[in-house]
Coordinates of C-alpha atoms (C1' of nucleotides) in Angstrom, one line a residue:
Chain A
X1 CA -38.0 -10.1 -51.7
X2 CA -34.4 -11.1 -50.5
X3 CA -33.5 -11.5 -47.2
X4 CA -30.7 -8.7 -48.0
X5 CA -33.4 -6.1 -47.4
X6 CA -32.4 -3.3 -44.9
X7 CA -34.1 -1.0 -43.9
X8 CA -33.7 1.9 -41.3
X9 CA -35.2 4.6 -38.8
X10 CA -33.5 7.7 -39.3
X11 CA -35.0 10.0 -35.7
X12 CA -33.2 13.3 -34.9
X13 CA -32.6 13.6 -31.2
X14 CA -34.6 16.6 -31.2
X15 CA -37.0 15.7 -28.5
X16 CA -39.0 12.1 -27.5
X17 CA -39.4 9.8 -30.0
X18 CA -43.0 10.9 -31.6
X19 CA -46.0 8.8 -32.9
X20 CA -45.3 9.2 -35.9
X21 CA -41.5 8.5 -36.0
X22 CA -42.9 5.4 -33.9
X23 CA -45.5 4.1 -36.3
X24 CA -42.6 4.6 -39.2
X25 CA -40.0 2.9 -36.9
X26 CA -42.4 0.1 -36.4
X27 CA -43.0 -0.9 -40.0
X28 CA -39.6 -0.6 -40.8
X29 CA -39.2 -3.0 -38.6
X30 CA -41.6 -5.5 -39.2
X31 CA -40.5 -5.2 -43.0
X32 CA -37.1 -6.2 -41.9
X33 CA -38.2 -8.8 -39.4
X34 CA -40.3 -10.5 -42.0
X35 CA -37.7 -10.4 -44.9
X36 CA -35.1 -11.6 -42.4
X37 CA -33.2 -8.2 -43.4
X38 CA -31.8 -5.7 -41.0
X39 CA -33.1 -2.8 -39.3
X40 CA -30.6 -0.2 -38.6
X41 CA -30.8 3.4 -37.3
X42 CA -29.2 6.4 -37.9
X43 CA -29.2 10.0 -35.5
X44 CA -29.7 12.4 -37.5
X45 CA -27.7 14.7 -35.1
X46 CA -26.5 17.3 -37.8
X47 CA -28.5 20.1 -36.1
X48 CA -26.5 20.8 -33.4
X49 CA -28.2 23.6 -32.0
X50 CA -31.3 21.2 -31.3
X51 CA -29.8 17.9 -31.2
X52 CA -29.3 16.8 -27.5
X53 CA -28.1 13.4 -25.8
X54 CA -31.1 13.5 -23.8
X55 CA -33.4 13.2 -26.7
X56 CA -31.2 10.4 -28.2
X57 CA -31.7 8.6 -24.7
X58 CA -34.8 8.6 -24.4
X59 CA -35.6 7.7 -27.9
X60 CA -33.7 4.6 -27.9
X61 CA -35.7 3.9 -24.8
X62 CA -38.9 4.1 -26.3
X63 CA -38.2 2.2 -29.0
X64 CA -37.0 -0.5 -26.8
X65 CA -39.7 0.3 -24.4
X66 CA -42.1 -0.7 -27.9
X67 CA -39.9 -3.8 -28.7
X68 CA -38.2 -2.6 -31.5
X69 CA -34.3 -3.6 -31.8
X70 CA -31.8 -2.6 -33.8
X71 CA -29.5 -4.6 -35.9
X72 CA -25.8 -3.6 -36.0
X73 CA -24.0 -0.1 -35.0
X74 CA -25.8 3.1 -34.5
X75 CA -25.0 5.4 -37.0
X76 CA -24.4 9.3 -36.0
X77 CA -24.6 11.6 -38.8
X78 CA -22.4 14.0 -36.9
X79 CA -19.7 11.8 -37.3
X80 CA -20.1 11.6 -40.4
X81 CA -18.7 14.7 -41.8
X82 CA -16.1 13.3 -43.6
X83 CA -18.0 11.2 -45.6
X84 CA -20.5 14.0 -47.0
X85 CA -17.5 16.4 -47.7
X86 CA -15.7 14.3 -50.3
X87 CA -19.2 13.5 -51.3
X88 CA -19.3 17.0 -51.9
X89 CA -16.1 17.3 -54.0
X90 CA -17.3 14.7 -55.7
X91 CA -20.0 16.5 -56.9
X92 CA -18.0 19.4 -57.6
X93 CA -15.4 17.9 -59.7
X94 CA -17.5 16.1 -62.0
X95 CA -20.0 19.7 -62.6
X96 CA -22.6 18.1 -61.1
X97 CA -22.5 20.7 -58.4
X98 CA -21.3 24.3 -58.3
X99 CA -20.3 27.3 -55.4
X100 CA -23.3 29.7 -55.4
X101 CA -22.4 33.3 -54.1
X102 CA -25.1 34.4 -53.9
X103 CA -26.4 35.9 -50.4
X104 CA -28.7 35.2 -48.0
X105 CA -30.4 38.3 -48.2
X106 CA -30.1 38.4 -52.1
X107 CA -32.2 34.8 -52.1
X108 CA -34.6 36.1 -49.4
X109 CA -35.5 39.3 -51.8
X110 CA -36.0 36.8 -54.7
X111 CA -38.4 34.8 -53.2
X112 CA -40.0 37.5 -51.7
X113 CA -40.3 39.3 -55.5
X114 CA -41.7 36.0 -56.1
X115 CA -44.2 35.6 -53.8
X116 CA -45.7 38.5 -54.6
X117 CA -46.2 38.4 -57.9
X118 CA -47.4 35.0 -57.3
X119 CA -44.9 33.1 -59.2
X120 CA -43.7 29.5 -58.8
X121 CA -40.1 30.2 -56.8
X122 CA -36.8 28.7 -57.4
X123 CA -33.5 29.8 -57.4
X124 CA -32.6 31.7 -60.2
X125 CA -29.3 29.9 -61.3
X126 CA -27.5 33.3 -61.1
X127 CA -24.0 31.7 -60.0
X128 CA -24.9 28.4 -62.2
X129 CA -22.7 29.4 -65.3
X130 CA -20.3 31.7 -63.5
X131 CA -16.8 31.8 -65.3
X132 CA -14.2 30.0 -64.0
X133 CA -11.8 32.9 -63.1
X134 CA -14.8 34.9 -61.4
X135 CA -15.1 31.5 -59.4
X136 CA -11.4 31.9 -58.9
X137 CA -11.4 35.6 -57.6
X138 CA -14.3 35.2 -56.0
X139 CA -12.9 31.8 -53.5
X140 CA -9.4 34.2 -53.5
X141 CA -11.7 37.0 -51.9
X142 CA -12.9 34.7 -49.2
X143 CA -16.6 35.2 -50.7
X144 CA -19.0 33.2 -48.6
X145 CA -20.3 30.1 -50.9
X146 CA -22.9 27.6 -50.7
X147 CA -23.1 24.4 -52.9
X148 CA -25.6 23.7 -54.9
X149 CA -26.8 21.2 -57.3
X150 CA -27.2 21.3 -61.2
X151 CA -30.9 20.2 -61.4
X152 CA -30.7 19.0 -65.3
X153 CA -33.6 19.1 -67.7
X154 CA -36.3 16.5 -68.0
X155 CA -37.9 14.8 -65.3
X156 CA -37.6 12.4 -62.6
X157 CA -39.6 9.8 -61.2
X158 CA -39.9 6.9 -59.1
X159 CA -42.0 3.9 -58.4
X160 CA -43.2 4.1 -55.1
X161 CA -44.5 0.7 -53.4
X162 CA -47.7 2.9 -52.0
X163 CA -48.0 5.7 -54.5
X164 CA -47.0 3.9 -57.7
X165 CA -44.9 5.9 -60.2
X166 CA -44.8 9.1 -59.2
X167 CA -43.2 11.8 -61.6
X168 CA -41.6 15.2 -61.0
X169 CA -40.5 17.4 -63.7
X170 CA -37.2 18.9 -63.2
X171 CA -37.9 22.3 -63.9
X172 CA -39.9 22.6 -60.7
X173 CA -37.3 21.7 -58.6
X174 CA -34.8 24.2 -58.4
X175 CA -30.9 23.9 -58.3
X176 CA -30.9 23.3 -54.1
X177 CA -28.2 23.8 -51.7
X178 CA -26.1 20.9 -50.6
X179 CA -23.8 22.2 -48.2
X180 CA -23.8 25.4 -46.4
X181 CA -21.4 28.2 -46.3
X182 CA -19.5 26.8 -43.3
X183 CA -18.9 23.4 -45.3
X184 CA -21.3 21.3 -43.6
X185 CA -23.9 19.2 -45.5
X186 CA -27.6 19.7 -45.6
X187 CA -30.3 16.9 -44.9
X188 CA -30.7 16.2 -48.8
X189 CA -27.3 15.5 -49.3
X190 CA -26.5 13.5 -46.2
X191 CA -29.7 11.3 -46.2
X192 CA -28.5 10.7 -50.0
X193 CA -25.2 9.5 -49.1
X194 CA -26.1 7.8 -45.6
X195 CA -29.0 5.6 -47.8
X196 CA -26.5 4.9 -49.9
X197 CA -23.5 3.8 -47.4
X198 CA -25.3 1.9 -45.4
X199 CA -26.8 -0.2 -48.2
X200 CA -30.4 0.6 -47.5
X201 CA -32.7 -1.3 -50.3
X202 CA -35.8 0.2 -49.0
X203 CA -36.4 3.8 -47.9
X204 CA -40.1 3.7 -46.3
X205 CA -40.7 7.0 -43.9
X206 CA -43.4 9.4 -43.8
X207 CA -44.8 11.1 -46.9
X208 CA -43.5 14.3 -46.1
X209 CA -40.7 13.3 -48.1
X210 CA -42.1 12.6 -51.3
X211 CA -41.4 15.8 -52.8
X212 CA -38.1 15.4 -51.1
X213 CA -37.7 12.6 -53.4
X214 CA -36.6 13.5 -56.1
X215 CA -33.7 15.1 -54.6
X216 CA -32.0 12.5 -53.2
X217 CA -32.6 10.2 -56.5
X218 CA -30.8 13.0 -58.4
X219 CA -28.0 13.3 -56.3
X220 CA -27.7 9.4 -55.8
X221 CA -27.2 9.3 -59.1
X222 CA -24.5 11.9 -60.1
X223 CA -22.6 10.1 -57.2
X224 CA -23.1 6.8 -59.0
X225 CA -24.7 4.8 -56.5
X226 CA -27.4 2.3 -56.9
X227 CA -31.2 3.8 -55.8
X228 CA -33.2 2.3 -53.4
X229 CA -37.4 1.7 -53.6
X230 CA -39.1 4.3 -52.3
X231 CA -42.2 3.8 -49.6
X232 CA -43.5 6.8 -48.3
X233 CA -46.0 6.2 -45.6
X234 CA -49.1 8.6 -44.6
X235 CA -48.7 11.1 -41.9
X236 CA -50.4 10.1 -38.2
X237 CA -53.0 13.2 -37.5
X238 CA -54.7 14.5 -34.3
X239 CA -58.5 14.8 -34.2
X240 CA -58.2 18.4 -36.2
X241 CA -57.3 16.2 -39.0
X242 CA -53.9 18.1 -38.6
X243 CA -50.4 16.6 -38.2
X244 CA -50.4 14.9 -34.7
X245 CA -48.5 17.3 -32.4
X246 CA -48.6 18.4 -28.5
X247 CA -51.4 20.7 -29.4
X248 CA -53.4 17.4 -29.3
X249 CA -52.0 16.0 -25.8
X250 CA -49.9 13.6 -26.3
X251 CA -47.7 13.3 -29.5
X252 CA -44.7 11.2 -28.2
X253 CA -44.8 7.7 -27.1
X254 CA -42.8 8.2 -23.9
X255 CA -46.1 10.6 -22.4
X256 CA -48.2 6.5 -23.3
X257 CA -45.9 5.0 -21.4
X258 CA -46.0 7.9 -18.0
X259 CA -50.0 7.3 -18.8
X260 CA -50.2 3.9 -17.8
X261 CA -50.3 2.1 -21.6
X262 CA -49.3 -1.4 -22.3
X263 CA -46.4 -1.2 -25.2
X264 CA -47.8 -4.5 -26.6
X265 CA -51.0 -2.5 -26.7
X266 CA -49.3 0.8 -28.3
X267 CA -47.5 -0.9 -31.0
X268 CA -50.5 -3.3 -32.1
X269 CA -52.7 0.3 -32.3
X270 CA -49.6 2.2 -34.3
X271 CA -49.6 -0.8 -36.5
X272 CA -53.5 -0.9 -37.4
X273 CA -53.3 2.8 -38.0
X274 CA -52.6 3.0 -41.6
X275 CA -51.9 -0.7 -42.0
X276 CA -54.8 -4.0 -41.9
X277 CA -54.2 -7.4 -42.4
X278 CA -56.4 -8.4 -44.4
X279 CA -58.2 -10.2 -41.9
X280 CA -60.5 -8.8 -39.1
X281 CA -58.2 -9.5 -36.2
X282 CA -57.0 -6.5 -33.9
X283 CA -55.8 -8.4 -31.3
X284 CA -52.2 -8.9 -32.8
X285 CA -49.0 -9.6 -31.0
X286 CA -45.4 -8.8 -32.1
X287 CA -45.1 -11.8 -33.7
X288 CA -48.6 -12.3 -35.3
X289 CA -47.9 -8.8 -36.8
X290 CA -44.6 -9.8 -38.5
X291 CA -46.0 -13.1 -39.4
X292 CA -49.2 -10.9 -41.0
X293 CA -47.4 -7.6 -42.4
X294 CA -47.2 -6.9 -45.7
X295 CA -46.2 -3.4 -47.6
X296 CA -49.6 -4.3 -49.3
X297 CA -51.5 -4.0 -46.4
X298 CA -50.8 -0.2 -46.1
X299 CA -53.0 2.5 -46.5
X300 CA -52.7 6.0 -48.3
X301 CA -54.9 8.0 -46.6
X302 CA -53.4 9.7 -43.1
X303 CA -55.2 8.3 -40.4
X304 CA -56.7 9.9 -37.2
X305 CA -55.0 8.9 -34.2
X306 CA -57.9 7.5 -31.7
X307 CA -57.2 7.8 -28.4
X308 CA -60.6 5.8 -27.6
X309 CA -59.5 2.8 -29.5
X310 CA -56.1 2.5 -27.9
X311 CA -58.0 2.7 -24.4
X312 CA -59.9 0.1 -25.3
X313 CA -57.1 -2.0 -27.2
X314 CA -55.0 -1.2 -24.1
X315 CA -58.1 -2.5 -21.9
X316 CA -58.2 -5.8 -24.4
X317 CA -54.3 -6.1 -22.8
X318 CA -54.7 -6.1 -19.4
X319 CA -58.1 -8.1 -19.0
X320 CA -56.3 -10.8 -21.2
X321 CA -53.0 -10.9 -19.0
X322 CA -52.0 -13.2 -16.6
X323 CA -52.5 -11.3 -13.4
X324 CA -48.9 -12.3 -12.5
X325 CA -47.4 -10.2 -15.5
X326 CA -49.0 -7.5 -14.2
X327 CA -48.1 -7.7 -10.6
X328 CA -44.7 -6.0 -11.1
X329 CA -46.2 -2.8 -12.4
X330 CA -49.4 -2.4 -10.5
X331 CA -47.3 -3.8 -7.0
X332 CA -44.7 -0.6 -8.4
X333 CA -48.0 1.8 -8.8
X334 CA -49.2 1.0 -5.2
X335 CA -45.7 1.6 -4.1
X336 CA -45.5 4.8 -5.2
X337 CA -49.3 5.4 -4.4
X338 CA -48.2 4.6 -0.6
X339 CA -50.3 2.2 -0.5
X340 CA -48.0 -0.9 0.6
X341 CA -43.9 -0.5 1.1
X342 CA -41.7 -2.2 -1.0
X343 CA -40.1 -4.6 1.1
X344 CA -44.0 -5.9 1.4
X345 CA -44.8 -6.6 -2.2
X346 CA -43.2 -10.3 -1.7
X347 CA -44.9 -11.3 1.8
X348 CA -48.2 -10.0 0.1
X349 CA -48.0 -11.7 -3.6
X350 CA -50.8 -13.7 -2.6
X351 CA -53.3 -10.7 -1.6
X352 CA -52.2 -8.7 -4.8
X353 CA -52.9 -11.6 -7.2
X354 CA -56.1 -10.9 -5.4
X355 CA -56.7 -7.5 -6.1
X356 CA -55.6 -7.4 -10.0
X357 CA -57.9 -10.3 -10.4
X358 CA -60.4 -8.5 -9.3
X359 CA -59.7 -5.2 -10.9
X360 CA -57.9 -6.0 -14.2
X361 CA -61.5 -6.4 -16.4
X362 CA -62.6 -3.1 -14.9
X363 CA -59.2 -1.6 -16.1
X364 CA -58.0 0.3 -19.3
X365 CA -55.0 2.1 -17.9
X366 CA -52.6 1.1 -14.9
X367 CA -53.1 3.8 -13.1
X368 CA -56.9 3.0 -12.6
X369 CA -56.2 0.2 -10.0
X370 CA -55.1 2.3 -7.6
X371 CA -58.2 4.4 -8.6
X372 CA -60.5 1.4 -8.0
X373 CA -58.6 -0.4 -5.8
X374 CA -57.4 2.0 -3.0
X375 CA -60.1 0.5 -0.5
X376 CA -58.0 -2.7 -0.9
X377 CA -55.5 -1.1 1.6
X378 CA -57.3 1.5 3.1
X379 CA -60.7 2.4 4.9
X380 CA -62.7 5.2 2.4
X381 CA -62.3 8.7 3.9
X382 CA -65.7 9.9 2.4
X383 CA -68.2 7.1 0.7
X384 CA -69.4 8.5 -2.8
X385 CA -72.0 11.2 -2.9
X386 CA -74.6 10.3 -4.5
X387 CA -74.6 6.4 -3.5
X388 CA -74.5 8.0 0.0
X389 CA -78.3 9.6 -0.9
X390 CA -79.2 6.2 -2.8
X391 CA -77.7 3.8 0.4
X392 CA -77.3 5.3 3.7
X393 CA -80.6 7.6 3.4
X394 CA -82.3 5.3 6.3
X395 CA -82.0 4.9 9.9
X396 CA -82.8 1.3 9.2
X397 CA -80.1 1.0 7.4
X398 CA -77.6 1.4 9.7
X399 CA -79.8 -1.2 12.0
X400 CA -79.1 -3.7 9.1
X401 CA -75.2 -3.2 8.6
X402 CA -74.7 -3.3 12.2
X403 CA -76.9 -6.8 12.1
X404 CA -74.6 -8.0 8.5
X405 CA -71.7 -6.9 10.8
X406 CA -72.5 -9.0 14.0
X407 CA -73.0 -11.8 11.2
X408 CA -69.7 -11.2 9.4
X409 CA -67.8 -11.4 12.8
X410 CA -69.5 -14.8 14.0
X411 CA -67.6 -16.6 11.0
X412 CA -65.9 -19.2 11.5
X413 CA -64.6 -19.2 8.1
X414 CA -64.8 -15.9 6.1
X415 CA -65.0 -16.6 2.5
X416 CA -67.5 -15.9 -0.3
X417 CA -69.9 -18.6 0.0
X418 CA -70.1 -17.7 3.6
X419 CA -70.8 -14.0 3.4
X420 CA -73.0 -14.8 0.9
X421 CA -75.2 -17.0 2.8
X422 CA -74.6 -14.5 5.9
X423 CA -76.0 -11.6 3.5
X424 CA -79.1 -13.7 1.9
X425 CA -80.1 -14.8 6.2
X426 CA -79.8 -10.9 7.3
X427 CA -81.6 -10.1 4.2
X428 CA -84.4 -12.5 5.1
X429 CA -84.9 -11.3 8.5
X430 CA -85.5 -8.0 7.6
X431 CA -87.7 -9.2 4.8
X432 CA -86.1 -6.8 1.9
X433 CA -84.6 -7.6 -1.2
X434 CA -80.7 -8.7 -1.4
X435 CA -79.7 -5.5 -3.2
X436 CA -80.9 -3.3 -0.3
X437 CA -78.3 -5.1 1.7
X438 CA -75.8 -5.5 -0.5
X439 CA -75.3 -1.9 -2.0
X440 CA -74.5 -0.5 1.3
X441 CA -72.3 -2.6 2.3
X442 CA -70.0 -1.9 -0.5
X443 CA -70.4 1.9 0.0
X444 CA -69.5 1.0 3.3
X445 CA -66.3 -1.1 3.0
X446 CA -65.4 0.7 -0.6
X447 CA -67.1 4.1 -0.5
X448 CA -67.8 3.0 -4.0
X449 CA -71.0 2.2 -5.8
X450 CA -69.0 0.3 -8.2
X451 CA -66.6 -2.6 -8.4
X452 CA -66.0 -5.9 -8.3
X453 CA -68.2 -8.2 -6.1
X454 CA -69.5 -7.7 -3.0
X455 CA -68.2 -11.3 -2.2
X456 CA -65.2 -11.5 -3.3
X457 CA -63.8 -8.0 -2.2
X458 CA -64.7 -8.9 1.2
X459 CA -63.1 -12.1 1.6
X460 CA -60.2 -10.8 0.0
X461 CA -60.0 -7.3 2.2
X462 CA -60.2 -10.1 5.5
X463 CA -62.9 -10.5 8.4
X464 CA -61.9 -7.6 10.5
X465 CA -61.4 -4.4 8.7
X466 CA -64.7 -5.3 6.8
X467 CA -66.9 -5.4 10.0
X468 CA -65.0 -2.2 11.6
X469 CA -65.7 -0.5 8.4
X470 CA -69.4 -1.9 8.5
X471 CA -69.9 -0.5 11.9
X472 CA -68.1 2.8 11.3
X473 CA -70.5 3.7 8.5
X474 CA -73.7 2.2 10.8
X475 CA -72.0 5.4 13.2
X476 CA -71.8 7.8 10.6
X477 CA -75.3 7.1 9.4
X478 CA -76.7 7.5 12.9
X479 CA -74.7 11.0 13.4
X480 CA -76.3 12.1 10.1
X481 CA -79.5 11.2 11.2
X482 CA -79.7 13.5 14.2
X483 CA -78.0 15.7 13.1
X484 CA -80.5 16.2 9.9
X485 CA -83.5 15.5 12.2
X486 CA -82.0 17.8 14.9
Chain B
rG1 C1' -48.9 30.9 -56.2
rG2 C1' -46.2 26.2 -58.1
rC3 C1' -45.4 21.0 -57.5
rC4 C1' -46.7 16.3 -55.3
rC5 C1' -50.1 13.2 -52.5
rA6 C1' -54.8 11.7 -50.6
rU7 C1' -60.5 11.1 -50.4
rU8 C1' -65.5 4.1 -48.0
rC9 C1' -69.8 4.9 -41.4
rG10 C1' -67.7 10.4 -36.3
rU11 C1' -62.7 7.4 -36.1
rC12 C1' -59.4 3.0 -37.8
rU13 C1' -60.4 0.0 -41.9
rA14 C1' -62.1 -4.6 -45.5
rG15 C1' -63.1 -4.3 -50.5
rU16 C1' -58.6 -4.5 -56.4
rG17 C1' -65.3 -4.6 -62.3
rG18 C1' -70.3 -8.4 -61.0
rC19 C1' -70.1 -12.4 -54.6
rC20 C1' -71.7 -5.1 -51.9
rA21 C1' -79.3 -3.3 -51.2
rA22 C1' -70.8 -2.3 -48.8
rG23 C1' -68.1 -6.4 -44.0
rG24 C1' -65.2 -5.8 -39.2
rA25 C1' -63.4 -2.7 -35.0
rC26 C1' -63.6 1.7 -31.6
rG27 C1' -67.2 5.1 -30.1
rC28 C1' -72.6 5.9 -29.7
rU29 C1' -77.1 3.2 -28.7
rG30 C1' -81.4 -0.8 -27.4
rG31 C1' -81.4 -5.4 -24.7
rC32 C1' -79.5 -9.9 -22.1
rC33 C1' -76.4 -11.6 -18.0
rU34 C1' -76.1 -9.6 -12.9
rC35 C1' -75.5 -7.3 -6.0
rU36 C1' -73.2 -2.4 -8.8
rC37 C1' -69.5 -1.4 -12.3
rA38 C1' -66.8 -3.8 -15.9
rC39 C1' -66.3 -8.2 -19.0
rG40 C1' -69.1 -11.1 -22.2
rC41 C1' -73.3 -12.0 -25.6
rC42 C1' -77.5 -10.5 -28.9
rG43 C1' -79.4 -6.2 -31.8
rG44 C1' -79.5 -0.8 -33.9
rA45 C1' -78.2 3.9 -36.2
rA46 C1' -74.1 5.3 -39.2
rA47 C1' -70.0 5.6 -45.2
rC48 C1' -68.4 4.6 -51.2
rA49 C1' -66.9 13.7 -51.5
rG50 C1' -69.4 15.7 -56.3
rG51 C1' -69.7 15.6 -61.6
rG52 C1' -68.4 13.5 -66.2
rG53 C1' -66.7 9.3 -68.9
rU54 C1' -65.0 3.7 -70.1
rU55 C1' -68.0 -0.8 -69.6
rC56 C1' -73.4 -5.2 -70.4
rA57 C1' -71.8 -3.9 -65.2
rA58 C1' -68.5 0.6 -61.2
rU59 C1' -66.7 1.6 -54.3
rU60 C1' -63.3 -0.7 -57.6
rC61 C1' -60.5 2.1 -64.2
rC62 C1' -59.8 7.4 -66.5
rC63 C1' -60.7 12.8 -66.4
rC64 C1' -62.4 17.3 -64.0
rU65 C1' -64.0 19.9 -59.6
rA66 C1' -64.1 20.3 -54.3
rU67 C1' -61.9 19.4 -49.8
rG68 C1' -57.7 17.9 -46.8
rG69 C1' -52.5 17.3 -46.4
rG70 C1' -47.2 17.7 -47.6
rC71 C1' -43.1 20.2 -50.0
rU72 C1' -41.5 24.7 -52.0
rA73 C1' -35.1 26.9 -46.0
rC74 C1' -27.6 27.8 -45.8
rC75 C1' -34.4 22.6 -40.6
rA76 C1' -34.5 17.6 -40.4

RNA sequence: GGCCCAUUCGUCUAGUGGCCAAGGACGCUGGCCUCUCACGCCGGAAACAGGGGUUCAAUUCCCCUAUGGGCUACCA
């Protein structure tokens, strides 16, 4: 355990930066963070058909949305070509690779032959031993070639830091393809030689790629270079048990971010999804999860993702933060939501304090406080259905807001112990319990049945909007009345 | 089909041979607090996939089976 360790994230820009990649990304990182190593990342950009700078964008975003930085350059693997060509010759020129003729269509009938009679498939080796003049004649032609590998005899294995030593014997393998007909490398070959160039002592991704493996240890070592540990990490899978994907809502971290998550709260759920501390904390910052992680700590067993628990750990997040930190992104959400102008969120700072106060604990998501909170900056347009048959069902009722309303207005000073003590005196005169006053009143000034206290939503909301809003729904009683009795 | 990997409450996990009649968290649920909701607090139900070994002793070690997953491309 140097501090030379480096690591890396190797994403293809091939659409938003998923969970997975994220969860991967994120213990790369904290390896590196806690060895003092570097974290480095490569674009696997080689597929050109899919690879777009739009995806790269917006990658990179999320993973400094998440907090994750990058030590030194990026590295592009489609600028790279040079590299994995005389990699290639390399390869050739020592026999440790040779031109394959065959043809597509040829391979495609072998494997189908194969299949059917239920045999283990690999390629057949047909161009393995081919002479060297046929070779010759054949390059002279212009015959299409593909480079393949020599898989030797024996077996190889590797000690994984999860799995252990894990063993695959040769034989099963194959002789695989390196580079394609047009010249250009396959992912094997250029993850081999990429791990290798940039130094990388630890390769820890997903364990789709143990069988992949192998591979890249083989080739690593007919080029002669030095072969990293291995740490394959389980798979991140959607509530079907299968691999997480968009069938399951929402696979990429960006779609977290549009639905109003905390990243804080994303990466310390990603990190206690297939990883514990030891300890029974779940609550874990950045920097408690560096200080804590420990390759020990990880799990084999895929985990489920659980939407539930991030709500909640998300929920854990807000109530816990300062309600200035969050008045930058709920003041943004109430901008967009209309509810105040831009130019306003200064001259109000005070009033919005007020508001995530009193909404954060009642909060998972951002978005929910302009759910909860619209009546902050707006009279309801409708009050809530059924508190409407619970509260306003009474003539009387409307007698009694109009009488809270009268009381509201006389205030000299309008603030929580006074409404209080308003509420308890109106509630006295009428000789009925505190609730029967109190519930209506919030339906009335919220259109809610729910929500933070009557008290302190009042105060907050001011003197006069809360007694219009009072006697408005005293009216709409009333006209409900006759109109039901009528 | 072949190869590789995995298997503790519904879910995330603690547990590395005796401390486990299995602990925590989400969710579910009973209650307390209370003007409602939420928060918080106190309780509850809920798991070692099955079968063989090894051992004085297995959730922990080995084997088999079952189940799930991955790879088996001129994708990455």
């Amino acid at each position: 355990m140097t501090n030379n360790e480096r690591l890396r994230f190797a994403p293809s820009p091939t659409g938003d930066l998923h969970v997975g990649g994220a969860r991967a990304a994120l213990f790369n990182w904290l390896y590196a963070r806690k060895t003092q190593g570097k974290f480095l990342l490569r674009i696997e950009d080689t597929d050109r058909e899919r690879s777009t700078e739009a995806s790269l964008k917006s990658i990179l975003g999320s993973l400094r949305w998440l907090g994750l930085d990058w030590d030194e350059e990026l590295v592009f693997q489609s600028k790279r070509g040079e590299l994995y060509r005389s990699a290639v010759e390399k390869l050739l020129e020592s026999g440790a690779a040779y031109r394959c003729f065959c043809s597509k269509e040829e391979l495609e009938a072998e494997r189908e032959r194969a299949q059917r009679e239920k045999l283990d498939y690999h390629y057949s080796g047909k161009c393995r031993n081919l002479g060297k003049e046929t070779v010759e004649s054949y390059v002279r032609e212009g015959k299409p070639y593909t480079m393949r590998f020599r898989v030797g005899e024996g077996e190889t294995s590797f000690d994984d830091h999860l799995h252990g030593v894990t063993t695959f014997r040769n034989e099963t393998i194959g002789d695989f393809i390196i580079a394609r007909a047009d010249g250009s490398p396959v992912y094997i070959l250029s993850v081999a030689v990429d791990d290798a160039d940039m130094g990388i002592t630890l390769v820890m991704r997903g364990d789709d790629h143990l069988s992949n493996t192998p591979k890249q240890i083989m080739l690593m070592k007919a080029l002669g270079y030095e072969i990293p540990r291995f740490c394959h990490l389980p798979q991140v899978l959607g509530q079907d048990k299968h691999k997480l994907s968009k069938r399951h809502g929402a696979a990429s971290v960006l779609e977290y971010e549009k639905m109003g998550f905390l990243p804080g709260a994303v990466v310390n759920f990603l990190a206690l999804l297939g990883w514990a501390p030891g300890d029974d904390r779940e609550k874990m910052t950045l920097d408690e999860l560096i200080e804590a992680f420990s390759l020990d700590g990880l799990a084999k067993k895929s985990g489920v993702f659980d939407l539930q628990k991030l709500e909640w750990l998300n929920g854990q997040y807000l109530n816990d933060m300062p309600p200035e930190e969050l008045l930058p992104l709920v003041s943004a959400l109430f901008v967009e939501q209309g509810f105040i102008q831009k130019d306003e969120v200064d001259s109000r700072r005070d009033f919005l304090l007020g508001v995530i106060i009193q909404l954060k604990e009642r909060c998972r998501l951002i978005p929910e406080f302009a759910e909860k909170g619209a009546f902050f900056f707006r009279a309801p347009e409708s009050y809530d259905e059924k508190g409407e048959r619970k509260y306003f069902n009474d003539i009387e009722v409307a007698d009694r807001l109009e009488a809270l309303a009268d009381s509201f207005e006389s205030l000299e000073i309008f603030d929580e112990a006074s409404t209080e003590a308003a509420t308890r005196q109106v509630v006295v005169n009428y000789n009925i319990g505190v609730g029967k006053l109190i519930h209506p009143t919030r339906l009335a000034v919220t259109g809610m049945t729910t929500g933070p206290g009557l008290f302190e939503l009042v105060t907050l909301i001011g003197k006069k909007p809360v007694v219009d809003r009072m006697r408005r729904a005293a009216e709409y009683i009333r006209k409900n009345s006759e109109e039901t009795n009528g």
